Short mmCIF file of C-alpha atoms and ligand atoms in Angstrom, two decimals:
data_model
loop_
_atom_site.label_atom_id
_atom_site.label_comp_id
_atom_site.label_asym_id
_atom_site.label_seq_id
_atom_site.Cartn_x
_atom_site.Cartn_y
_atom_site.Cartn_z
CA UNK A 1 -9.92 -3.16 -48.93
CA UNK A 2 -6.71 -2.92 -47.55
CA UNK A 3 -5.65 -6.58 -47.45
CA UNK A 4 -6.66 -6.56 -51.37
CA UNK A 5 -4.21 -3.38 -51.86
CA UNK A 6 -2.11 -5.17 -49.84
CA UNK A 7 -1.74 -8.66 -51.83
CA UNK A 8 -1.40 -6.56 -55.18
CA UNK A 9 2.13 -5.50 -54.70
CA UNK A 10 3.83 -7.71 -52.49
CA UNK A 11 5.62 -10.66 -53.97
CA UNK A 12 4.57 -14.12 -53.28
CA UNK A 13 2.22 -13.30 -51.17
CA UNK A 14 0.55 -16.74 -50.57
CA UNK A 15 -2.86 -15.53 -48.88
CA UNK A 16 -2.84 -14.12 -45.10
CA UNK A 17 -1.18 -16.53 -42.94
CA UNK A 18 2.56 -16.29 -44.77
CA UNK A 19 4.57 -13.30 -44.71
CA UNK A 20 5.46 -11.17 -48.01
CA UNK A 21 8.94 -11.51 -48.70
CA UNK A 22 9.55 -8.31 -50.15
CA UNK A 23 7.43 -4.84 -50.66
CA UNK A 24 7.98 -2.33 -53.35
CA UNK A 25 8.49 1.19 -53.05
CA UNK A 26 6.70 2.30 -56.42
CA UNK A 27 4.88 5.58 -55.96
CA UNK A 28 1.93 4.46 -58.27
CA UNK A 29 0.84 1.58 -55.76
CA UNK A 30 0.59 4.10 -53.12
CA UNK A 31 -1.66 6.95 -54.80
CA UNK A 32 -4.53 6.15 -52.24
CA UNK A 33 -6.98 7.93 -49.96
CA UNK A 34 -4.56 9.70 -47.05
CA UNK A 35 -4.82 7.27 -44.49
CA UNK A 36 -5.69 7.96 -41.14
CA UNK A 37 -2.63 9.88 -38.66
CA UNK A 38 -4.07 10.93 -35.73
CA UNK A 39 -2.93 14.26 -33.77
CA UNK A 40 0.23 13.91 -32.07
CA UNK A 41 0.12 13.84 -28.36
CA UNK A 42 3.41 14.22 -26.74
CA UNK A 43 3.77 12.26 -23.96
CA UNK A 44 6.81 13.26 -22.58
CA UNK A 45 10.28 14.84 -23.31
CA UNK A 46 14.12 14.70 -22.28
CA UNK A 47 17.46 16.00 -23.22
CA UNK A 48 21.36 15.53 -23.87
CA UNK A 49 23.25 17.64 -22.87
CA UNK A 50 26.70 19.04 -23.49
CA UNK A 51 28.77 15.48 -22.95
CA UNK A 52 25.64 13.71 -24.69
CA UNK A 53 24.21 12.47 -21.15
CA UNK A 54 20.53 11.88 -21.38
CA UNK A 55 18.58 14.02 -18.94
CA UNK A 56 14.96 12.94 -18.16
CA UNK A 57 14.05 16.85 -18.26
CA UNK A 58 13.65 19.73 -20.47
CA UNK A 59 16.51 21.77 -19.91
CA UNK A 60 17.55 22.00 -23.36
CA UNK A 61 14.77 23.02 -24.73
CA UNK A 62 15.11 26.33 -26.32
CA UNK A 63 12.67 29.79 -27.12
CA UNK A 64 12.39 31.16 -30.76
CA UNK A 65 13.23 34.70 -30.96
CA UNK A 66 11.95 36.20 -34.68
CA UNK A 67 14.58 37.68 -36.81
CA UNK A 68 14.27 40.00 -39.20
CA UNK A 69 12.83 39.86 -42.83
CA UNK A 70 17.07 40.12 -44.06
CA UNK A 71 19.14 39.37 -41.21
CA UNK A 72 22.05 39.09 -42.32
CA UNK A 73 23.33 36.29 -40.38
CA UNK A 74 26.69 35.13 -40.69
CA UNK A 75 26.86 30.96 -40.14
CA UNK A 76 30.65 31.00 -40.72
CA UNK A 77 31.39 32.61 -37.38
CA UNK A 78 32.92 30.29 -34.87
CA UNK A 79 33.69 27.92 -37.34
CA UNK A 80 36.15 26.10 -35.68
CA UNK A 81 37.17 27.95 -32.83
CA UNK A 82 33.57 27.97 -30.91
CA UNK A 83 32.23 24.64 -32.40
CA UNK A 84 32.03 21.05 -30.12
CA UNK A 85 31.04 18.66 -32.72
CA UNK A 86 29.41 15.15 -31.61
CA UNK A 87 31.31 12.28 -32.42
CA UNK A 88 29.15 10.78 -35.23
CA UNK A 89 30.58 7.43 -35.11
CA UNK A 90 29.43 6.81 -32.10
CA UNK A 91 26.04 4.55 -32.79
CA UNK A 92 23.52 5.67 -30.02
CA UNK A 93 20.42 3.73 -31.81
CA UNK A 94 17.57 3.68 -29.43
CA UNK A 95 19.28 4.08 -26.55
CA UNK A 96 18.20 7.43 -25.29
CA UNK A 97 14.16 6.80 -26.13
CA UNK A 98 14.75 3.17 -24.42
CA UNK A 99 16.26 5.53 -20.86
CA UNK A 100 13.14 7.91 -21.14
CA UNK A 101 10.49 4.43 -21.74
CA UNK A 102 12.51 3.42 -18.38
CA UNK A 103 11.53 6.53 -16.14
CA UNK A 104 8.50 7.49 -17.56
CA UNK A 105 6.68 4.04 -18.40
CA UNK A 106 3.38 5.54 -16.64
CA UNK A 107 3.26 7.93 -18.96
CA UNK A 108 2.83 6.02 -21.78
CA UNK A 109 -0.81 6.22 -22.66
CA UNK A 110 -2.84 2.67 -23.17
CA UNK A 111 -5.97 2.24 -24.38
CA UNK A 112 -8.35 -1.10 -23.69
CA UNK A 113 -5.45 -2.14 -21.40
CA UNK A 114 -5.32 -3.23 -17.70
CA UNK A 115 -2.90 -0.54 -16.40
CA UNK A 116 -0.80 -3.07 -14.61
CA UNK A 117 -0.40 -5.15 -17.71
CA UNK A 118 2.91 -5.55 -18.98
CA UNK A 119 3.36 -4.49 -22.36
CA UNK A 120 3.75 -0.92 -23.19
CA UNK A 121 0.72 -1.22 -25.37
CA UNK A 122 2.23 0.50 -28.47
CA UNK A 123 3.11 -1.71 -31.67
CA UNK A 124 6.36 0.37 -32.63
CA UNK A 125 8.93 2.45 -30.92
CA UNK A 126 11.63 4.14 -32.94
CA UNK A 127 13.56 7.34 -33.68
CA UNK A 128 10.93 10.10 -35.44
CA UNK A 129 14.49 10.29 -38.20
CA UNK A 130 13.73 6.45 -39.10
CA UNK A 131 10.27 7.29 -39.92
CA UNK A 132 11.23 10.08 -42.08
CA UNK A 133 13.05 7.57 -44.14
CA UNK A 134 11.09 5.58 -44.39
CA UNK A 135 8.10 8.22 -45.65
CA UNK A 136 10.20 9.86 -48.11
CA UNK A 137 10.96 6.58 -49.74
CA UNK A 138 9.04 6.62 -52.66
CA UNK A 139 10.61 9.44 -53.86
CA UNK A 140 14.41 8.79 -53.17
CA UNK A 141 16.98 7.55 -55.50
CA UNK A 142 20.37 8.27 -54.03
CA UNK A 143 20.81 6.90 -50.35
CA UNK A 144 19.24 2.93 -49.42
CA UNK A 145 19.19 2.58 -45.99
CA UNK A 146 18.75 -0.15 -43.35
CA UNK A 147 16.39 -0.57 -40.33
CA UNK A 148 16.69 -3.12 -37.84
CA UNK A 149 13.44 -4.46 -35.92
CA UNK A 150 13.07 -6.54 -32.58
CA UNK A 151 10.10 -7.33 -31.06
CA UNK A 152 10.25 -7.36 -26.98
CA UNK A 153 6.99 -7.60 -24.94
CA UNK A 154 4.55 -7.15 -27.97
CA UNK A 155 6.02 -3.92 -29.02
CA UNK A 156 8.05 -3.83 -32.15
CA UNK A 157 11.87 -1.39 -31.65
CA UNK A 158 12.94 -0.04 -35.46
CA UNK A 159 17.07 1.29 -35.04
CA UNK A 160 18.68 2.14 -38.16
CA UNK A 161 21.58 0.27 -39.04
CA UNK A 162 24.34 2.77 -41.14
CA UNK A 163 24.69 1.60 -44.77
CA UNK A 164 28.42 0.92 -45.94
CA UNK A 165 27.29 3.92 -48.80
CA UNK A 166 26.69 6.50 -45.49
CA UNK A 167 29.79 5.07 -43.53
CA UNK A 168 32.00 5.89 -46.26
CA UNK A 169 30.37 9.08 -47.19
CA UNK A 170 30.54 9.99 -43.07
CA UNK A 171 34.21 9.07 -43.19
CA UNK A 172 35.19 10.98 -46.50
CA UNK A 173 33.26 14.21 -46.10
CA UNK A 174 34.98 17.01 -47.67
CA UNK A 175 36.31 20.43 -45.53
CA UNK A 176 33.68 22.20 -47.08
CA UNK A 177 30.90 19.29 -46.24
CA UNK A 178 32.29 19.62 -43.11
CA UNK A 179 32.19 23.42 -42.69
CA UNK A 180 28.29 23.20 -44.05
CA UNK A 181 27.17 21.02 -41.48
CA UNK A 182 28.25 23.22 -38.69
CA UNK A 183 25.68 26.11 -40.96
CA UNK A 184 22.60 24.61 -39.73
CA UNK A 185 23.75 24.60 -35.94
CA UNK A 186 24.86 28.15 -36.02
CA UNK A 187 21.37 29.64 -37.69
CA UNK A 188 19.71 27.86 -34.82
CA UNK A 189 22.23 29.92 -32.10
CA UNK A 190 21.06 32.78 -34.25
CA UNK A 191 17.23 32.59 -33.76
CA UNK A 192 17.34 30.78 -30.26
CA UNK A 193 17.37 31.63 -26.62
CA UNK A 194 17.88 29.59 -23.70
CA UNK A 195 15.64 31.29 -21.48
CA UNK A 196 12.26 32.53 -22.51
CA UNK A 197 13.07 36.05 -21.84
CA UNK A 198 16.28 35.52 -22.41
CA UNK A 199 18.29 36.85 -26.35
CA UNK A 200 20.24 34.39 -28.84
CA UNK A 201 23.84 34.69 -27.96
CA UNK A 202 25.79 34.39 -31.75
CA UNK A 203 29.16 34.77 -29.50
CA UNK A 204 28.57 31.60 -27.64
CA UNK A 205 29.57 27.79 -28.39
CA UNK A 206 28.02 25.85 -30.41
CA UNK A 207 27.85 22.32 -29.21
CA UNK A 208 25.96 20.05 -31.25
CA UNK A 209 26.00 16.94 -27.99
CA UNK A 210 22.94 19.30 -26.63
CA UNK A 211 19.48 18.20 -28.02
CA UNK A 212 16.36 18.56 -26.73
CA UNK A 213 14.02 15.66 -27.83
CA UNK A 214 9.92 15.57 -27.87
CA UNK A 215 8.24 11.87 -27.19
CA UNK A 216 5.15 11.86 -28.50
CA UNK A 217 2.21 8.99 -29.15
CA UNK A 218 -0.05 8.64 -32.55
CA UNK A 219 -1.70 6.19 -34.85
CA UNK A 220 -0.84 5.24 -38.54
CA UNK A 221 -4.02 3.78 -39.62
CA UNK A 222 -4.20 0.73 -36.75
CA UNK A 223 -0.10 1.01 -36.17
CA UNK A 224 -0.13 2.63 -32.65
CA UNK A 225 3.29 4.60 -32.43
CA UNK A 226 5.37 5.90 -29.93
CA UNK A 227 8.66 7.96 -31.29
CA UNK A 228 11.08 10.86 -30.27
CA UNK A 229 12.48 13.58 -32.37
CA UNK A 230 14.91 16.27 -31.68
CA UNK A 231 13.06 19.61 -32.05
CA UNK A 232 14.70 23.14 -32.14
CA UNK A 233 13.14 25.33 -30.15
CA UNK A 234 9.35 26.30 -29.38
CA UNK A 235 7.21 29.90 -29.43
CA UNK A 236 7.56 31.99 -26.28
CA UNK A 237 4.01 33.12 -26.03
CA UNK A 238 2.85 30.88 -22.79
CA UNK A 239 -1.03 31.04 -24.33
CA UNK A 240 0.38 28.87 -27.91
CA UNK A 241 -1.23 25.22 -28.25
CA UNK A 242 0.47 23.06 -25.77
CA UNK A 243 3.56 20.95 -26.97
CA UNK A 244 3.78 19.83 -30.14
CA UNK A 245 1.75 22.34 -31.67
CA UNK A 246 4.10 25.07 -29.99
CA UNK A 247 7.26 23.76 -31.92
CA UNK A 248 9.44 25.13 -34.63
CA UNK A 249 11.60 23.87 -36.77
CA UNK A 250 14.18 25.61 -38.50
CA UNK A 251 16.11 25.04 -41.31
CA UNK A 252 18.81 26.65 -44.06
CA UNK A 253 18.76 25.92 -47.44
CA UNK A 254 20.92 28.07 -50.16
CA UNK A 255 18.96 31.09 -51.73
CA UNK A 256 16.90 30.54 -54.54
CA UNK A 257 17.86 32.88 -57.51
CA UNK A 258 16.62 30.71 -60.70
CA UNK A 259 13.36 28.89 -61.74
CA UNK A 260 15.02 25.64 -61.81
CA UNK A 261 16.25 26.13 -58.13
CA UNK A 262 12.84 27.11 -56.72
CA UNK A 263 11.96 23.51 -58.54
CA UNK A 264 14.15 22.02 -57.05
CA UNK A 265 13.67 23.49 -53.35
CA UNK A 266 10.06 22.13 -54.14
CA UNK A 267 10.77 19.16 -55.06
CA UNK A 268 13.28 17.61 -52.89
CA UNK A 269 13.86 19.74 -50.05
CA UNK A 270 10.09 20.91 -49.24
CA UNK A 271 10.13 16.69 -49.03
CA UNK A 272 12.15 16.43 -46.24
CA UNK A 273 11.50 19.32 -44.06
CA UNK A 274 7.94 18.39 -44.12
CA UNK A 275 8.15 14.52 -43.38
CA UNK A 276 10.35 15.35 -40.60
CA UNK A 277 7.92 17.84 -39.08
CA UNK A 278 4.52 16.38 -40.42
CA UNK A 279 5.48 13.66 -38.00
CA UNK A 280 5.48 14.91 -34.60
CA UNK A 281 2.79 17.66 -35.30
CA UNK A 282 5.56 20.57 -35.31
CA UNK A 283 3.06 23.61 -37.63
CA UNK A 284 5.85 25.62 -38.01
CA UNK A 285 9.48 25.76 -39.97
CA UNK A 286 11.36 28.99 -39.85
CA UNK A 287 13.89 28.90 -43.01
CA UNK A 288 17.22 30.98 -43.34
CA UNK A 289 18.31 31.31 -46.84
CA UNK A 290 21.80 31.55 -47.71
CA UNK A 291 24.49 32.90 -50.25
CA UNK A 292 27.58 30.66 -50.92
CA UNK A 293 29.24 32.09 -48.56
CA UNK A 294 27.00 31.21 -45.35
CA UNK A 295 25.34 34.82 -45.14
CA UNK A 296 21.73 34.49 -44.24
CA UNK A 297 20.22 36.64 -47.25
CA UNK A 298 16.59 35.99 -46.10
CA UNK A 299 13.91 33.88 -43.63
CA UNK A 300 11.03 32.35 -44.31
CA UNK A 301 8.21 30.57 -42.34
CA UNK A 302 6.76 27.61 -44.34
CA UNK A 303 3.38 26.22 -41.92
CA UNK A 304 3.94 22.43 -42.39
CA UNK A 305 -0.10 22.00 -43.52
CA UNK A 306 0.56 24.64 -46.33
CA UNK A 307 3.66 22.51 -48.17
CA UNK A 308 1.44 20.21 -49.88
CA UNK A 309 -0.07 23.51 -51.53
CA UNK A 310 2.93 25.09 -52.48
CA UNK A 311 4.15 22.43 -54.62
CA UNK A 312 0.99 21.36 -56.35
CA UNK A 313 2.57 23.59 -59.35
CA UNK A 314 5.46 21.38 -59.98
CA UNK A 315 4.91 19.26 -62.37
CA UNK A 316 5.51 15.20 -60.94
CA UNK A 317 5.88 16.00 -57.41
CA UNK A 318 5.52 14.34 -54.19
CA UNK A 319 2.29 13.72 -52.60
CA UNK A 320 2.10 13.14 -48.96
CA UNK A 321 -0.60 10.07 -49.72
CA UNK A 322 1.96 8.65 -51.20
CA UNK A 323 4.35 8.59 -48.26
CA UNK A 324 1.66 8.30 -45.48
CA UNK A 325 0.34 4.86 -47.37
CA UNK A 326 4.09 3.40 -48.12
CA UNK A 327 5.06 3.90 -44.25
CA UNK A 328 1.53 2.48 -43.38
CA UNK A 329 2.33 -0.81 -45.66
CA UNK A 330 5.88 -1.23 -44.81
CA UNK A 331 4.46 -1.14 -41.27
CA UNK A 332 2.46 -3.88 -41.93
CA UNK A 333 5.06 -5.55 -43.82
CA UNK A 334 7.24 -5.54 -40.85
CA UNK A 335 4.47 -6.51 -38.38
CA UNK A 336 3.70 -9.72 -41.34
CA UNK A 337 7.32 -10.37 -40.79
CA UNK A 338 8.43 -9.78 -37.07
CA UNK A 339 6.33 -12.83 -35.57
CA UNK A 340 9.13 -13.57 -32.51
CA UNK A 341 8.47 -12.32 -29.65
CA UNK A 342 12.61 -12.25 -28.76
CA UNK A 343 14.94 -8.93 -28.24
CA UNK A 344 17.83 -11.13 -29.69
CA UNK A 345 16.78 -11.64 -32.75
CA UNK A 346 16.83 -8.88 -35.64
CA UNK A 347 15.18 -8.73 -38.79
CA UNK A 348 17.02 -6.54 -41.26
CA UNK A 349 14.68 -5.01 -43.69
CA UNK A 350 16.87 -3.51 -46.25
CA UNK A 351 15.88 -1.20 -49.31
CA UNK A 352 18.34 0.45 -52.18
CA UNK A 353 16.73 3.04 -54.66
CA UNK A 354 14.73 1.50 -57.87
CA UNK A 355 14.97 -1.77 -55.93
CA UNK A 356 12.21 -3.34 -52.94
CA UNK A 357 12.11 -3.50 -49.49
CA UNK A 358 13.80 -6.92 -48.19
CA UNK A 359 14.58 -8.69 -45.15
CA UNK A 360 17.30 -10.83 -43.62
CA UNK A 361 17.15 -12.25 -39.98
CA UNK A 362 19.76 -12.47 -37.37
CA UNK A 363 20.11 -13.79 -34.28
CA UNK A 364 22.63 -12.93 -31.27
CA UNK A 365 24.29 -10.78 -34.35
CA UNK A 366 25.93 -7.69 -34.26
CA UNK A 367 22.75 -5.91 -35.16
CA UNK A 368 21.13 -6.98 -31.81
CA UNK A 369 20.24 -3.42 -30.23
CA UNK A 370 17.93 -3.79 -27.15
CA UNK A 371 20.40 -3.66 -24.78
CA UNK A 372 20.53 -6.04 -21.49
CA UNK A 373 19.50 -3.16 -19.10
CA UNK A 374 16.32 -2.71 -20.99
CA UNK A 375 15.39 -6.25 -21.43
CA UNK A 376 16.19 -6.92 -17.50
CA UNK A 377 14.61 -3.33 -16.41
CA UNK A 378 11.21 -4.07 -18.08
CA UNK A 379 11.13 -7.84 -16.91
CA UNK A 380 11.51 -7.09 -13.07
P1 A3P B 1 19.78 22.38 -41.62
O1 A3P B 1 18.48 21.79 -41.22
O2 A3P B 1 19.71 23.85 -41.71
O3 A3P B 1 20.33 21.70 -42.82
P2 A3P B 1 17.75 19.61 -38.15
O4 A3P B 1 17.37 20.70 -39.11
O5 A3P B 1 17.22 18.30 -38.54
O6 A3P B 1 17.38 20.02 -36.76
O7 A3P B 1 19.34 19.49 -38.18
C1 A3P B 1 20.15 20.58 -37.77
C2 A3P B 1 21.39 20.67 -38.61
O8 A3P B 1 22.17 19.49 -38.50
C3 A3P B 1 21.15 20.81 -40.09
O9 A3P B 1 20.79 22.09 -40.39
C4 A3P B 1 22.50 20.40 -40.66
O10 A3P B 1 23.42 21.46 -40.54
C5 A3P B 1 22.88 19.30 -39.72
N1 A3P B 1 22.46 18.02 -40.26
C6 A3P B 1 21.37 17.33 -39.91
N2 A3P B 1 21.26 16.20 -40.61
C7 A3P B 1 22.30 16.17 -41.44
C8 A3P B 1 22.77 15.26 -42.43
N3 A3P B 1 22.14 14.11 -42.71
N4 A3P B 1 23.88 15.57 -43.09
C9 A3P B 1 24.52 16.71 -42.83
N5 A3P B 1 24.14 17.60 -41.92
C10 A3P B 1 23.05 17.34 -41.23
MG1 MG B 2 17.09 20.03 -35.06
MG1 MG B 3 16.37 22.08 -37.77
#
């Protein structure tokens, strides 16, 4: 059944043994049965700390302390003088999942494989931000993007590659953009603690270098997966389900005073917060709402199972089918595609809004991203 889905909406598809050369991204061709995603397990985690060093531990993770119904949060505060911001033009790609793959390869769970067999025995490893993309494709018509895929030892490595639309829009970002971005980091100081008996600090630094990252391992339909995401902070109760189902994500969005904004918050933001937590298995995300001037006015907790509820009002709106079956196709597109078995060569699957997915290849090209001490660190 799939194959026959399949053949409908690439283009010249010539039967099974040649590659599609595109896929489209119409919603229609993706209204399907929800495909199987099994429960996240993680498998591991690691952090960055304040200089952006990877550390093959959990010390950044942080505990979620529960504000109150109107908290009155300012995110301004410490905007500049108590802010290290991460230099965003430096291009990290897969770097930091590729170190924790290094010192934790028996970790990695394989099924019907010889444990001393090579291969890591998953068919993708990415970023858990590429996949989000990629699910809330469909539905997006202002920013394209571009993912770059190797395949090294039978697994396939997606790294995004930054559109010239993002670069300039990174490089021209207004003092106001600027200022906004910093908002999401603070609310997290806000709601956070470092230790779990420990209080947020809102007079400390906020340095947005420190992430702590969950690795976990799942299956989209028969695409085994291995990704990492950054996650905020977890519950403190020691007796919650173990990691991810202990996560929490949190969020700000500005408050909602009109009809059309609650439609809005529904239809495009509701998207995104739960693709990026529907992935990893995080239940939870804790919203701040705030004014215009960065006052939180109110939080929220949205459970990640019950956004596909909330918005069944809206008229047109987003179904998770949808997204679950176009990241299960262009999956398979990619695996159609990425035949050679060689960490120099890239194929460059491209896609712009209200166009379809294509594909260039490269080889020994700037876009090469498996770097040496990968390649040499897996083959000895
Ligand atoms: P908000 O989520 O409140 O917008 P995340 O929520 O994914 O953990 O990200 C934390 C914060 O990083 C965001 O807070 C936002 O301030 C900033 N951020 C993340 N992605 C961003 C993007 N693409 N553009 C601008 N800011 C971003
Ligand atoms: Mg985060
Ligand atoms: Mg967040």
């Amino acid at each position: 059944a799939d194959y026959q889905t399949n053949k409908r909406h690439r283009s010249s598809d010539e039967g099974q043994h040649r590659a599609a050369e595109t896929l489209s991204a119409h919603r229609q061709l993706y209204e399907r049965h929800f495909p199987l995603y099994k429960q996240p397990v993680e498998v591991g985690c690691f952090s960055l700390d304040s200089r952006r060093s990877f550390c093959n531990d959990q010390r950044q993770l942080r505990y979620y302390v529960q504000p109150t119904k109107s908290p009155d949060f300012n995110l301004r505060d410490g905007y500049t003088s108590r802010f290290v911001k991460r230099d965003d033009s430096v291009k990290e790609k897969l770097d930091h999942v590729l170190k924790w793959i290094l010192a934790n390869r028996d970790k990695i769970q394989t099924r019907d494989q010889t444990p001393s067999s090579s291969a890591l025995g998953v068919d993708f490893v990415t970023w858990r931000g590429h996949l989000t993309k990629v699910l809330t494709t469909p539905y997006e018509t202002q920013e394209g993007w571009m993912l770059a895929a190797s395949k090294f030892r039978g697994s396939i490595y997606i790294s995004e590659v930054e559109t010239e639309a993002a670069k300039v829009n990174r490089e021209t970002r207004s003092q106001r953009q600027e200022e906004m971005m910093y908002w999401g980091y603070k609310f997290e100081q806000y709601i956070c603690a470092d230790d779990v008996n420990g209080t947020p600090n809102p007079g400390g630094v906020v340095n947005t270098n420190e992430a702590f990252c969950t690795v976990v391992q799942t299956r989209l339909a028969d695409h085994k997966l291995l990704f990492s995401g950054e996650v905020d902070c977890r519950v403190k109760d020691p007796d919650a389900p173990p990691a991810p189902g202990c996560y929490v994500e949190l969020k700000t969005s500005a408050e909602i005073c009109t009809p059309k904004q609650r439609s809005n918050f529904h239809r495009y933001k509701l998207l995104k917060w739960w693709a990026q937590s529907f992935l990893p298995g995080v239940p939870q995300i804790v919203a701040g709402f705030r004014d215009h001037d960065g006052i939180v006015v109110a939080v929220e907790t949205f459970p990640t199972s019950k956004i596909s509820q909330l918005i069944k009002n809206e008229f047109n709106c987003w179904k998770p089918t949808v997204c679950m079956n176009f990241c299960n196709d262009f999956l398979s597109f990619v695996k159609s595609v990425v035949k050679e078995d060689d960490p120099r060569l890239v194929y460059l699957f491209t896609w712009d809004p209200h166009r379809d997915v294509t594909y260039a290849v490269h080889r020994d090209s700037q876009f090469t991203f498996l770097p040496e001490w990968y390649i040499k660190d897996m083959s000895s």
